[in-house]
């Protein structure tokens, strides 16, 4: 492979431009096709048996990875198929031998929506049909949550309890999963390939599709597209307690394609002021060379600005900080997680560095306990059919004052404040798993999207208008105050007038003494809502996972019970049936 040219420091670009040009060139040169004829010497032993790759995915990351696993498996001679966990209960497992599972966790250690029935089924006798399988699990999660990778861990343990043989240890991946996932793919496929070659006398097979190519990747999570910002407009008005912005980015010149329901990944950089403060506390000038995730060395200033998460303390950071802080040590050593969480609330890495006695730490030791800076995902709020060559986002900007310091959300303030004409926004498309408009354009849809949860529904409405879809559209939107927080009012009200939006139910929680939320509006409209459901409407929810999505689900069950005249058990069965038919879809975070 030829070496990528590098734009020198002396070239007439500012730092950000130079970084992205160099990234762009490195990407171009890194994506020369490899092993296009499947014959390169680095390939592992060729497998012989079919391989099932099951994924449980909430946002689409696990699904994307599962497809990557399958492509790599095929390249090594397996015959793989990718199976949505929602369909895994229908597989004749007695006829299968090898299983790889890619399972994400979301919320408080929950299974992703599409894996819920699979998980219930795993507890039944029918799951004994998996007892003879050889398997391995890749668990995805976020170590900032207590129940890190819980869903993958549970599936891994359950498969073992059923008697299945773990051929390769489970790997738990944090938000920046690339290196760990790659190593698991190599390890798991290597172990299965070795087992196959030991267990069979059959001739080695090629993939049923013949020698496969690794597709030449374009812009991706690893190689984001530097998008130009077109619009950065505040949606919240005077008197609002929030800052929410409408962002438009140009995708001109990229090969990025998306459909409504997808998310946009944004790779932010950190606030330079915070980087400067950390350097002062570390007594460094920023020129010290330090290692970065994925290999290589850069200056400490660049590493803190672009490569590491310098806001939220990682578990490794806390452990190291506890060496100097008896209070923190006591909390970490005790079993009082709530006390620890409450002490940590709002505290960032800089707060721990400012503790007494001062923390004297070498730059390499400091970055060794930081997590890589992960991209953030935003639900896309535009339709490519209505706005070709563009992508729109609806972003809540995080700024607050805690423990006497002002705090800034890394990516939201990057988009709001730090993207200038000369600074592009590095982006990639994250394909959604199961958050899609109905195939039939005549099918009615009900959308519940309070706050920034309205984003994908703006996209749905634009798409259905651009394609002249005839299905009825009902939006539930909630925010604090109608006067200041009615996002996209200037678009939604004309849509209502024209009849494109059949119904718009709003819940402004702070415009009266008692809180009114979207679920209250759903209950008020129970008979009509039930009628729409009976006519085959798809029901969508987007926004806060912790409280809103749970309350909306409870309200939906109540609607089915009261207006549909069903028992609580039958209502749950009705909802589960909707889920199976993909008529109940959620994009919650
Ligand atoms: P948001 O915080 O979801 O607020 C939108 C509207 O929903 C407000 O009117 C809010 O009312 C109301 N709301 C609050 N609790 C609710 C509930 N249980 N059920 C239904 N509606 C409820 O919107 P956002 O500021 O755009 O935030 C979007 C995202 O930020 C969320 O999806 C989440 O990821 C994150 N967030 C999470 C939390 C949390 O504690 N889990 C809190 C804020 C934001 P009031 O504000 O008047 O109560």
Coordinates of C-alpha atoms and ligand atoms in Angstrom, one line a residue:
X1 CA 0.0 0.0 0.0
X2 CA 1.4 3.4 -0.9
X3 CA 2.0 6.0 1.9
X4 CA -0.4 8.9 2.2
X5 CA 1.1 12.3 1.6
X6 CA 1.1 14.7 4.6
X7 CA 0.2 18.4 4.5
X8 CA 3.1 20.1 6.3
X9 CA 2.7 22.6 9.2
X10 CA 4.0 25.3 6.8
X11 CA 1.1 24.9 4.4
X12 CA -1.4 27.7 4.2
X13 CA -4.1 26.0 6.3
X14 CA -5.1 26.5 9.9
X15 CA -4.6 23.7 12.3
X16 CA -8.1 22.3 12.0
X17 CA -8.0 22.3 8.2
X18 CA -4.6 20.6 8.2
X19 CA -5.8 17.9 10.6
X20 CA -8.8 17.1 8.4
X21 CA -7.0 17.3 5.2
X22 CA -4.4 14.9 6.6
X23 CA -7.1 12.7 7.9
X24 CA -8.8 12.7 4.5
X25 CA -5.6 11.8 2.7
X26 CA -4.8 9.1 5.2
X27 CA -8.3 7.7 4.7
X28 CA -8.0 7.7 1.0
X29 CA -4.7 5.8 1.1
X30 CA -5.9 3.5 3.9
X31 CA -8.8 2.4 1.8
X32 CA -7.1 0.7 -1.0
X33 CA -8.8 -2.6 -1.5
X34 CA -7.2 -5.5 0.4
X35 CA -7.4 -9.2 -0.3
X36 CA -9.8 -8.5 -3.2
X37 CA -9.4 -12.1 -4.5
X38 CA -9.6 -13.6 -1.0
X39 CA -6.1 -15.1 -1.4
X40 CA -3.9 -12.9 0.7
X41 CA -1.5 -14.8 2.9
X42 CA -2.7 -13.3 6.2
X43 CA -6.0 -15.2 6.1
X44 CA -6.9 -17.5 8.9
X45 CA -7.8 -21.1 8.6
X46 CA -10.9 -21.5 6.4
X47 CA -14.1 -22.5 8.2
X48 CA -16.4 -25.1 6.8
X49 CA -19.8 -24.8 8.5
X50 CA -22.5 -22.1 8.3
X51 CA -22.2 -19.4 10.8
X52 CA -25.1 -17.5 12.4
X53 CA -24.4 -13.9 13.5
X54 CA -27.2 -12.7 15.7
X55 CA -27.4 -9.0 16.7
X56 CA -29.4 -7.1 19.3
X57 CA -29.2 -3.4 18.3
X58 CA -31.0 -0.3 19.5
X59 CA -29.3 2.4 17.5
X60 CA -27.8 0.4 14.7
X61 CA -24.2 0.1 15.9
X62 CA -24.5 -3.6 16.8
X63 CA -26.2 -4.3 13.5
X64 CA -23.5 -2.6 11.5
X65 CA -20.9 -4.5 13.5
X66 CA -22.7 -7.8 12.9
X67 CA -22.7 -7.2 9.2
X68 CA -19.0 -6.5 9.4
X69 CA -18.4 -9.7 11.3
X70 CA -20.3 -11.6 8.6
X71 CA -18.4 -10.0 5.8
X72 CA -15.1 -10.8 7.4
X73 CA -16.3 -14.4 8.1
X74 CA -17.3 -14.9 4.5
X75 CA -13.9 -13.5 3.4
X76 CA -12.3 -16.3 5.5
X77 CA -14.5 -19.0 3.9
X78 CA -17.4 -19.2 6.3
X79 CA -21.0 -19.2 5.0
X80 CA -22.5 -16.6 7.3
X81 CA -25.9 -15.1 7.7
X82 CA -26.9 -12.2 9.8
X83 CA -30.0 -12.7 12.0
X84 CA -32.0 -10.0 13.8
X85 CA -32.4 -11.1 17.4
X86 CA -36.1 -10.4 16.9
X87 CA -36.2 -13.3 14.4
X88 CA -33.7 -15.6 16.2
X89 CA -36.5 -17.5 18.0
X90 CA -37.7 -18.7 14.6
X91 CA -34.3 -20.3 13.6
X92 CA -34.0 -24.1 13.6
X93 CA -31.0 -24.0 16.0
X94 CA -30.8 -27.8 16.0
X95 CA -29.5 -27.5 12.4
X96 CA -26.9 -24.8 13.3
X97 CA -23.5 -25.3 14.8
X98 CA -21.8 -21.9 15.2
X99 CA -23.1 -18.7 16.6
X100 CA -21.6 -15.3 17.1
X101 CA -23.7 -12.7 19.0
X102 CA -23.2 -8.9 18.8
X103 CA -25.4 -7.5 21.6
X104 CA -25.7 -3.9 22.7
X105 CA -27.0 -2.7 26.0
X106 CA -29.1 0.3 26.5
X107 CA -30.8 2.2 29.3
X108 CA -30.2 0.7 32.7
X109 CA -28.7 -2.6 31.6
X110 CA -31.7 -3.4 29.3
X111 CA -31.9 -5.6 26.3
X112 CA -32.3 -3.6 23.1
X113 CA -35.9 -3.6 21.9
X114 CA -35.3 -6.1 19.1
X115 CA -33.7 -8.6 21.6
X116 CA -36.4 -8.6 24.2
X117 CA -38.4 -11.6 22.9
X118 CA -35.1 -13.5 22.2
X119 CA -34.1 -13.0 25.8
X120 CA -37.5 -14.2 27.0
X121 CA -37.2 -17.2 24.7
X122 CA -33.7 -18.0 26.0
X123 CA -35.3 -18.7 29.4
X124 CA -37.6 -21.4 27.9
X125 CA -37.1 -25.1 27.2
X126 CA -37.1 -24.4 23.5
X127 CA -33.7 -22.7 23.9
X128 CA -32.2 -26.0 24.8
X129 CA -31.9 -26.4 21.0
X130 CA -28.9 -24.1 21.3
X131 CA -27.1 -26.5 23.8
X132 CA -24.8 -27.9 21.2
X133 CA -23.6 -24.6 19.7
X134 CA -20.1 -23.2 19.7
X135 CA -20.4 -19.5 20.4
X136 CA -18.9 -16.2 21.3
X137 CA -20.4 -12.9 22.4
X138 CA -19.4 -9.3 21.6
X139 CA -21.0 -7.0 24.1
X140 CA -21.4 -3.3 23.4
X141 CA -22.0 -0.7 26.1
X142 CA -20.9 2.5 27.8
X143 CA -18.7 2.2 30.9
X144 CA -20.2 5.4 32.2
X145 CA -23.2 3.3 33.1
X146 CA -23.2 1.0 36.1
X147 CA -24.7 -1.9 34.1
X148 CA -21.9 -1.8 31.6
X149 CA -22.6 -4.4 28.8
X150 CA -25.2 -6.1 30.9
X151 CA -27.3 -7.4 28.0
X152 CA -24.3 -9.1 26.3
X153 CA -23.1 -10.5 29.6
X154 CA -26.5 -12.0 30.3
X155 CA -26.7 -13.7 26.9
X156 CA -23.2 -15.0 27.2
X157 CA -24.0 -16.5 30.6
X158 CA -27.3 -17.9 29.5
X159 CA -25.8 -19.6 26.5
X160 CA -23.2 -21.2 28.7
X161 CA -25.9 -22.3 31.2
X162 CA -27.7 -24.0 28.3
X163 CA -24.6 -26.0 27.7
X164 CA -23.3 -24.2 24.6
X165 CA -19.5 -24.1 24.3
X166 CA -17.8 -20.7 24.5
X167 CA -15.0 -21.0 21.9
X168 CA -13.7 -17.5 22.5
X169 CA -14.1 -15.3 25.6
X170 CA -16.7 -12.5 25.5
X171 CA -15.4 -9.1 24.8
X172 CA -17.0 -6.0 26.4
X173 CA -16.7 -2.9 24.3
X174 CA -16.9 0.7 25.4
X175 CA -18.3 3.5 23.2
X176 CA -15.0 3.6 21.3
X177 CA -15.3 0.0 20.3
X178 CA -13.1 -0.3 17.2
X179 CA -9.9 -1.9 18.6
X180 CA -11.7 -4.3 21.0
X181 CA -14.3 -5.3 18.4
X182 CA -11.6 -5.9 15.8
X183 CA -9.6 -8.1 18.2
X184 CA -12.8 -10.1 19.1
X185 CA -13.6 -10.6 15.4
X186 CA -10.1 -12.0 14.8
X187 CA -10.2 -14.1 17.9
X188 CA -13.7 -15.5 17.5
X189 CA -13.3 -16.3 13.8
X190 CA -9.9 -17.7 14.4
X191 CA -11.2 -20.0 17.2
X192 CA -14.2 -21.2 15.1
X193 CA -11.9 -21.7 12.1
X194 CA -9.5 -23.8 14.2
X195 CA -12.3 -25.8 15.7
X196 CA -13.7 -26.4 12.2
X197 CA -10.5 -27.6 10.8
X198 CA -10.0 -30.0 13.7
X199 CA -13.6 -31.3 13.7
X200 CA -14.2 -32.0 10.1
X201 CA -12.8 -34.0 7.2
X202 CA -14.8 -32.2 4.6
X203 CA -12.9 -30.2 2.1
X204 CA -12.5 -26.5 2.9
X205 CA -15.3 -24.5 1.4
X206 CA -15.3 -21.0 0.1
X207 CA -18.1 -18.7 0.8
X208 CA -21.3 -19.6 -1.1
X209 CA -20.9 -16.3 -2.9
X210 CA -17.4 -17.2 -4.0
X211 CA -14.3 -15.3 -2.8
X212 CA -15.7 -12.1 -1.3
X213 CA -14.3 -8.6 -1.5
X214 CA -14.0 -6.3 1.4
X215 CA -16.0 -3.4 0.1
X216 CA -13.9 -0.3 -0.4
X217 CA -15.1 1.9 2.4
X218 CA -15.9 5.6 1.9
X219 CA -16.6 8.0 4.7
X220 CA -17.3 6.1 7.9
X221 CA -17.0 6.2 11.6
X222 CA -13.3 5.7 11.3
X223 CA -13.0 8.1 8.4
X224 CA -15.6 10.9 8.9
X225 CA -16.5 13.4 6.2
X226 CA -15.6 17.0 7.0
X227 CA -19.0 18.6 6.5
X228 CA -19.5 22.3 6.1
X229 CA -22.0 24.0 8.4
X230 CA -24.7 25.8 6.5
X231 CA -27.1 26.9 9.3
X232 CA -26.7 27.2 13.1
X233 CA -30.0 28.7 14.3
X234 CA -31.4 28.9 17.8
X235 CA -34.9 27.2 18.0
X236 CA -35.7 28.2 21.6
X237 CA -36.9 31.8 22.0
X238 CA -36.6 34.4 24.7
X239 CA -37.6 33.2 28.2
X240 CA -36.7 29.6 27.4
X241 CA -34.8 27.6 30.0
X242 CA -33.1 25.7 27.2
X243 CA -30.8 26.3 24.3
X244 CA -31.9 24.1 21.4
X245 CA -30.4 24.6 17.9
X246 CA -31.3 23.7 14.4
X247 CA -28.1 22.7 12.5
X248 CA -27.8 22.2 8.8
X249 CA -24.7 20.6 7.3
X250 CA -23.7 20.1 3.7
X251 CA -22.9 16.6 2.5
X252 CA -21.8 17.8 -1.0
X253 CA -18.7 16.0 -2.1
X254 CA -19.3 13.0 0.2
X255 CA -20.6 9.6 -0.7
X256 CA -22.7 9.6 2.5
X257 CA -26.3 8.5 2.1
X258 CA -29.0 8.3 4.7
X259 CA -32.6 7.5 5.0
X260 CA -35.1 9.0 7.5
X261 CA -34.7 7.3 10.9
X262 CA -30.9 7.2 10.7
X263 CA -28.6 9.0 13.0
X264 CA -25.6 11.2 12.2
X265 CA -22.4 10.5 14.1
X266 CA -20.4 13.7 14.9
X267 CA -16.7 13.5 16.0
X268 CA -16.2 16.6 18.2
X269 CA -13.1 18.2 19.5
X270 CA -12.8 19.5 23.1
X271 CA -13.0 23.1 24.2
X272 CA -9.5 24.6 23.9
X273 CA -10.1 26.6 27.1
X274 CA -10.6 23.4 29.1
X275 CA -7.5 21.9 27.4
X276 CA -5.5 24.9 28.5
X277 CA -6.7 24.7 32.1
X278 CA -5.8 21.0 32.3
X279 CA -2.3 21.7 30.9
X280 CA -1.8 24.4 33.6
X281 CA -2.9 22.0 36.3
X282 CA -0.7 19.3 34.9
X283 CA 2.2 21.8 34.7
X284 CA 2.8 21.0 31.1
X285 CA 3.4 23.2 28.1
X286 CA 1.4 20.9 25.8
X287 CA 4.4 19.9 23.6
X288 CA 5.1 16.6 25.5
X289 CA 4.6 13.6 23.3
X290 CA 2.0 11.1 24.4
X291 CA 0.5 8.0 23.0
X292 CA -3.0 8.1 21.5
X293 CA -5.7 5.4 21.1
X294 CA -5.2 3.2 18.1
X295 CA -1.4 3.8 18.1
X296 CA 1.0 6.7 17.4
X297 CA 2.1 9.7 19.4
X298 CA 1.0 13.3 19.3
X299 CA 1.6 16.4 21.5
X300 CA -0.3 16.4 24.8
X301 CA -2.2 19.5 23.7
X302 CA -3.5 17.8 20.5
X303 CA -4.2 14.5 22.4
X304 CA -6.3 16.4 25.0
X305 CA -8.0 18.4 22.3
X306 CA -8.9 15.7 19.8
X307 CA -8.3 12.2 21.1
X308 CA -9.3 11.8 24.7
X309 CA -12.5 12.4 26.7
X310 CA -11.4 15.1 29.2
X311 CA -14.7 15.7 30.8
X312 CA -16.2 12.7 32.4
X313 CA -13.8 10.7 34.7
X314 CA -13.4 7.1 33.6
X315 CA -13.4 4.3 36.1
X316 CA -9.6 4.0 35.6
X317 CA -9.2 7.7 36.2
X318 CA -11.3 7.5 39.4
X319 CA -9.2 4.7 40.7
X320 CA -6.0 6.6 40.1
X321 CA -7.5 9.8 41.6
X322 CA -8.6 7.9 44.7
X323 CA -4.9 7.3 45.5
X324 CA -4.7 10.9 46.5
X325 CA -8.2 11.5 47.8
X326 CA -9.2 9.7 51.0
X327 CA -12.8 10.8 50.5
X328 CA -13.0 9.4 47.0
X329 CA -11.2 6.3 48.1
X330 CA -13.7 5.7 50.9
X331 CA -16.5 6.0 48.4
X332 CA -15.0 3.7 45.9
X333 CA -14.2 1.1 48.5
X334 CA -17.6 1.2 50.0
X335 CA -20.6 -0.4 48.5
X336 CA -22.6 2.8 48.5
X337 CA -23.0 3.4 44.8
X338 CA -25.7 6.0 45.3
X339 CA -23.4 8.1 47.5
X340 CA -20.6 7.8 45.0
X341 CA -22.9 8.8 42.1
X342 CA -24.2 11.7 44.1
X343 CA -20.6 12.8 44.9
X344 CA -19.6 12.4 41.3
X345 CA -22.7 14.3 39.9
X346 CA -21.4 17.2 37.9
X347 CA -17.8 16.5 38.8
X348 CA -15.4 16.4 35.9
X349 CA -11.8 15.4 35.4
X350 CA -10.7 19.0 36.1
X351 CA -12.4 19.0 39.5
X352 CA -10.5 15.9 40.5
X353 CA -7.2 17.5 39.3
X354 CA -7.9 20.6 41.4
X355 CA -8.3 18.5 44.6
X356 CA -5.8 18.9 47.4
X357 CA -3.0 17.7 47.5
X358 CA -2.2 18.6 43.9
X359 CA -1.9 15.6 41.6
X360 CA 1.5 15.3 40.2
X361 CA 1.3 13.0 37.2
X362 CA 3.4 12.4 34.1
X363 CA 1.6 13.2 30.8
X364 CA 1.7 9.6 29.7
X365 CA 0.3 8.3 33.0
X366 CA -2.4 10.9 32.8
X367 CA -3.6 10.0 29.3
X368 CA -3.4 6.3 30.2
X369 CA -6.4 6.7 32.5
X370 CA -8.5 8.7 30.0
X371 CA -11.1 7.2 27.7
X372 CA -10.9 7.9 24.0
X373 CA -13.1 10.7 22.8
X374 CA -16.1 9.0 21.3
X375 CA -18.4 10.4 18.6
X376 CA -21.9 11.5 19.5
X377 CA -25.0 10.3 17.6
X378 CA -27.9 12.6 16.8
X379 CA -31.2 11.5 15.2
X380 CA -31.3 13.2 11.8
X381 CA -34.1 15.7 11.4
X382 CA -34.2 16.0 7.6
X383 CA -35.2 13.9 4.7
X384 CA -32.7 13.6 1.8
X385 CA -35.7 13.7 -0.5
X386 CA -36.7 17.1 0.8
X387 CA -33.1 18.5 1.3
X388 CA -30.8 16.6 -1.1
X389 CA -27.1 17.0 -0.2
X390 CA -27.9 18.2 3.3
X391 CA -28.4 16.7 6.7
X392 CA -30.2 18.5 9.6
X393 CA -29.9 18.1 13.3
X394 CA -31.9 19.3 16.3
X395 CA -29.4 19.7 19.1
X396 CA -30.0 20.5 22.8
X397 CA -27.0 22.5 23.9
X398 CA -25.6 21.5 27.3
X399 CA -24.3 24.4 29.5
X400 CA -24.6 24.5 33.2
X401 CA -23.0 25.7 36.4
X402 CA -22.2 23.0 38.9
X403 CA -19.8 23.0 41.9
X404 CA -18.9 26.6 41.1
X405 CA -17.7 25.9 37.5
X406 CA -19.5 26.3 34.2
X407 CA -19.7 23.1 32.3
X408 CA -20.2 22.5 28.6
X409 CA -21.5 19.5 26.7
X410 CA -18.6 18.4 24.5
X411 CA -20.3 17.9 21.2
X412 CA -23.3 20.2 21.6
X413 CA -21.1 23.2 22.3
X414 CA -18.7 22.1 19.6
X415 CA -21.6 22.4 17.1
X416 CA -23.0 25.5 18.7
X417 CA -19.8 27.5 19.3
X418 CA -16.7 26.1 17.8
X419 CA -17.6 25.2 14.3
X420 CA -16.6 28.2 12.1
X421 CA -16.3 28.5 8.3
X422 CA -12.8 27.2 8.5
X423 CA -13.6 24.3 10.9
X424 CA -15.6 21.5 9.3
X425 CA -17.8 19.0 11.2
X426 CA -16.5 15.4 11.0
X427 CA -19.5 13.3 10.4
X428 CA -20.6 9.8 9.4
X429 CA -24.0 8.1 9.0
X430 CA -25.1 5.6 11.6
X431 CA -27.8 3.4 10.0
X432 CA -30.7 2.9 12.3
X433 CA -31.9 -0.5 13.4
X434 CA -35.6 -0.6 13.1
X435 CA -36.6 3.0 13.2
X436 CA -38.2 3.3 9.8
X437 CA -41.4 4.6 8.1
X438 CA -43.9 1.9 7.1
X439 CA -43.2 0.4 3.7
X440 CA -46.8 1.2 2.8
X441 CA -47.1 4.9 2.3
X442 CA -50.8 4.7 3.1
X443 CA -50.2 3.4 6.7
X444 CA -51.1 5.9 9.4
X445 CA -48.3 6.8 11.8
X446 CA -48.4 8.1 15.4
X447 CA -45.2 9.9 16.5
X448 CA -44.4 10.8 20.2
X449 CA -41.4 13.2 20.3
X450 CA -41.1 15.6 23.2
X451 CA -38.1 17.9 23.3
X452 CA -35.4 17.1 20.8
X453 CA -37.2 13.8 20.3
X454 CA -39.1 15.6 17.6
X455 CA -36.0 15.4 15.3
X456 CA -36.8 12.1 13.4
X457 CA -40.4 13.1 13.1
X458 CA -39.7 16.3 11.3
X459 CA -37.7 14.0 8.9
X460 CA -40.6 11.6 8.6
X461 CA -43.0 14.5 7.9
X462 CA -40.7 16.0 5.3
X463 CA -40.2 12.6 3.7
X464 CA -43.9 11.8 3.5
X465 CA -44.6 15.2 2.0
X466 CA -41.8 14.9 -0.6
X467 CA -43.1 11.4 -1.6
X468 CA -46.8 12.4 -1.5
X469 CA -47.5 9.5 0.9
X470 CA -51.2 9.4 1.7
X471 CA -51.0 7.9 5.2
X472 CA -52.3 10.0 8.0
X473 CA -49.7 11.6 10.4
X474 CA -50.3 12.3 14.1
X475 CA -47.6 14.1 16.1
X476 CA -47.4 14.4 19.9
X477 CA -45.0 17.1 20.9
X478 CA -44.1 18.3 24.4
X479 CA -41.9 21.0 25.8
X480 CA -41.8 23.4 28.7
X481 CA -43.5 26.6 27.3
X482 CA -45.4 27.2 24.0
X483 CA -44.1 30.8 23.6
X484 CA -40.4 29.8 23.8
X485 CA -40.1 26.1 23.2
X486 CA -42.4 25.2 20.3
X487 CA -39.7 23.9 18.0
X488 CA -40.5 24.0 14.2
X489 CA -43.9 25.7 14.9
X490 CA -43.5 27.6 11.7
X491 CA -43.3 24.3 9.8
X492 CA -45.8 22.2 11.8
X493 CA -48.7 24.6 11.9
X494 CA -48.8 25.0 8.1
X495 CA -48.6 21.2 7.8
X496 CA -51.6 21.0 10.0
X497 CA -53.5 23.6 8.0
X498 CA -52.7 21.8 4.8
X499 CA -53.8 18.5 6.2
X500 CA -50.4 16.8 5.8
X501 CA -50.2 16.6 9.6
X502 CA -53.6 15.1 10.4
X503 CA -53.3 15.8 14.2
X504 CA -50.9 17.7 16.3
X505 CA -51.2 17.2 20.1
X506 CA -49.0 19.5 22.2
X507 CA -48.2 19.3 25.9
X508 CA -46.5 22.3 27.3
X509 CA -45.5 21.2 30.8
X510 CA -44.9 24.6 32.4
X511 CA -47.7 26.7 30.9
X512 CA -50.0 25.9 33.9
X513 CA -49.7 24.9 37.5
X514 CA -49.9 21.2 36.9
X515 CA -47.4 19.4 34.6
X516 CA -49.0 18.2 31.4
X517 CA -46.9 15.7 29.4
X518 CA -47.4 13.9 26.1
X519 CA -48.7 10.8 27.8
X520 CA -51.5 12.8 29.3
X521 CA -52.6 13.9 25.9
X522 CA -52.5 10.3 24.7
X523 CA -54.8 9.3 27.5
X524 CA -57.2 12.2 26.7
X525 CA -57.3 10.9 23.1
X526 CA -57.5 7.2 24.0
X527 CA -60.5 6.3 21.8
X528 CA -59.1 7.9 18.7
X529 CA -55.6 6.6 19.4
X530 CA -57.0 3.1 19.8
X531 CA -58.9 3.5 16.5
X532 CA -55.7 4.4 14.7
X533 CA -53.9 1.4 16.2
X534 CA -56.7 -0.9 15.0
X535 CA -56.4 0.6 11.6
X536 CA -52.8 -0.6 11.5
X537 CA -51.0 2.6 12.6
X538 CA -47.3 2.4 13.4
X539 CA -46.4 4.0 16.8
X540 CA -43.1 5.7 17.3
X541 CA -41.4 7.2 20.3
X542 CA -38.2 9.3 20.4
X543 CA -36.4 11.1 23.2
X544 CA -35.6 10.5 26.9
X545 CA -35.2 6.8 27.7
X546 CA -35.1 7.0 31.4
X547 CA -38.5 8.4 32.2
X548 CA -40.5 9.6 29.2
X549 CA -40.3 6.5 27.1
X550 CA -41.3 4.3 30.1
X551 CA -44.2 6.6 31.0
X552 CA -45.4 6.7 27.3
X553 CA -45.3 2.9 27.1
X554 CA -47.4 2.7 30.3
X555 CA -49.9 5.2 28.8
X556 CA -50.0 3.2 25.6
X557 CA -50.8 0.0 27.5
X558 CA -53.5 2.0 29.4
X559 CA -55.0 3.2 26.1
X560 CA -55.1 -0.4 24.9
X561 CA -56.7 -1.5 28.2
X562 CA -59.3 1.2 28.5
X563 CA -60.3 2.1 24.9
X564 CA -59.6 -1.5 23.6
X565 CA -61.4 -3.2 26.5
X566 CA -58.5 -5.6 27.2
X567 CA -57.0 -7.0 30.4
X568 CA -53.5 -5.9 31.4
X569 CA -52.1 -9.2 30.2
X570 CA -53.9 -8.9 26.9
X571 CA -52.7 -5.3 26.5
X572 CA -49.1 -6.4 27.0
X573 CA -49.6 -9.2 24.4
X574 CA -51.1 -6.6 22.0
X575 CA -48.1 -4.3 22.5
X576 CA -45.6 -7.2 22.1
X577 CA -47.4 -8.2 18.9
X578 CA -47.0 -4.6 17.6
X579 CA -43.3 -4.8 18.5
X580 CA -42.9 -8.1 16.6
X581 CA -44.7 -6.6 13.6
X582 CA -42.4 -3.6 13.9
X583 CA -45.3 -1.3 14.4
X584 CA -44.0 -0.1 17.8
X585 CA -40.5 1.4 17.3
X586 CA -38.4 3.5 19.6
X587 CA -35.4 5.7 19.2
X588 CA -34.7 6.5 22.9
X589 CA -31.5 7.5 24.5
Ligands
LIG1 P1 -36.9 16.7 27.7 O1 -36.0 16.9 28.8 O2 -37.4 15.3 27.4 O3 -38.2 17.7 27.9 C1 -39.2 17.8 26.9 C2 -40.5 17.8 27.6 O4 -40.8 16.6 28.2 C3 -40.6 18.9 28.7 O5 -41.8 19.5 28.6 C4 -40.5 18.1 30.0 O6 -41.2 18.7 31.0 C5 -41.3 16.8 29.6 N1 -41.0 15.7 30.4 C6 -40.3 15.6 31.5 N2 -40.4 14.3 32.1 C7 -41.3 13.7 31.3 C8 -41.9 12.4 31.4 N3 -41.6 11.5 32.3 N4 -42.8 12.1 30.4 C9 -43.1 12.9 29.4 N5 -42.6 14.1 29.3 C10 -41.7 14.5 30.2 O7 -36.3 17.2 26.3 P2 -34.9 17.7 25.9 O8 -34.4 18.8 26.8 O9 -34.9 17.9 24.5 O10 -34.0 16.4 26.3 C11 -33.9 15.4 25.4 C12 -32.9 14.4 26.0 O11 -32.0 14.9 27.0 C13 -33.6 13.3 26.6 O12 -34.2 12.5 25.7 C14 -32.5 12.7 27.5 O13 -31.6 12.0 26.7 C15 -31.9 13.9 28.0 N6 -32.4 14.3 29.2 C16 -32.6 13.3 30.2 C17 -33.0 13.6 31.4 C18 -33.2 12.5 32.5 O14 -33.2 12.9 33.7 N7 -33.3 11.3 32.1 C19 -33.4 14.9 31.7 C20 -33.3 15.9 30.7 C21 -32.8 15.6 29.5 P3 -40.5 19.3 32.3 O15 -39.1 19.7 31.9 O16 -41.4 20.5 32.6 O17 -40.6 18.3 33.4

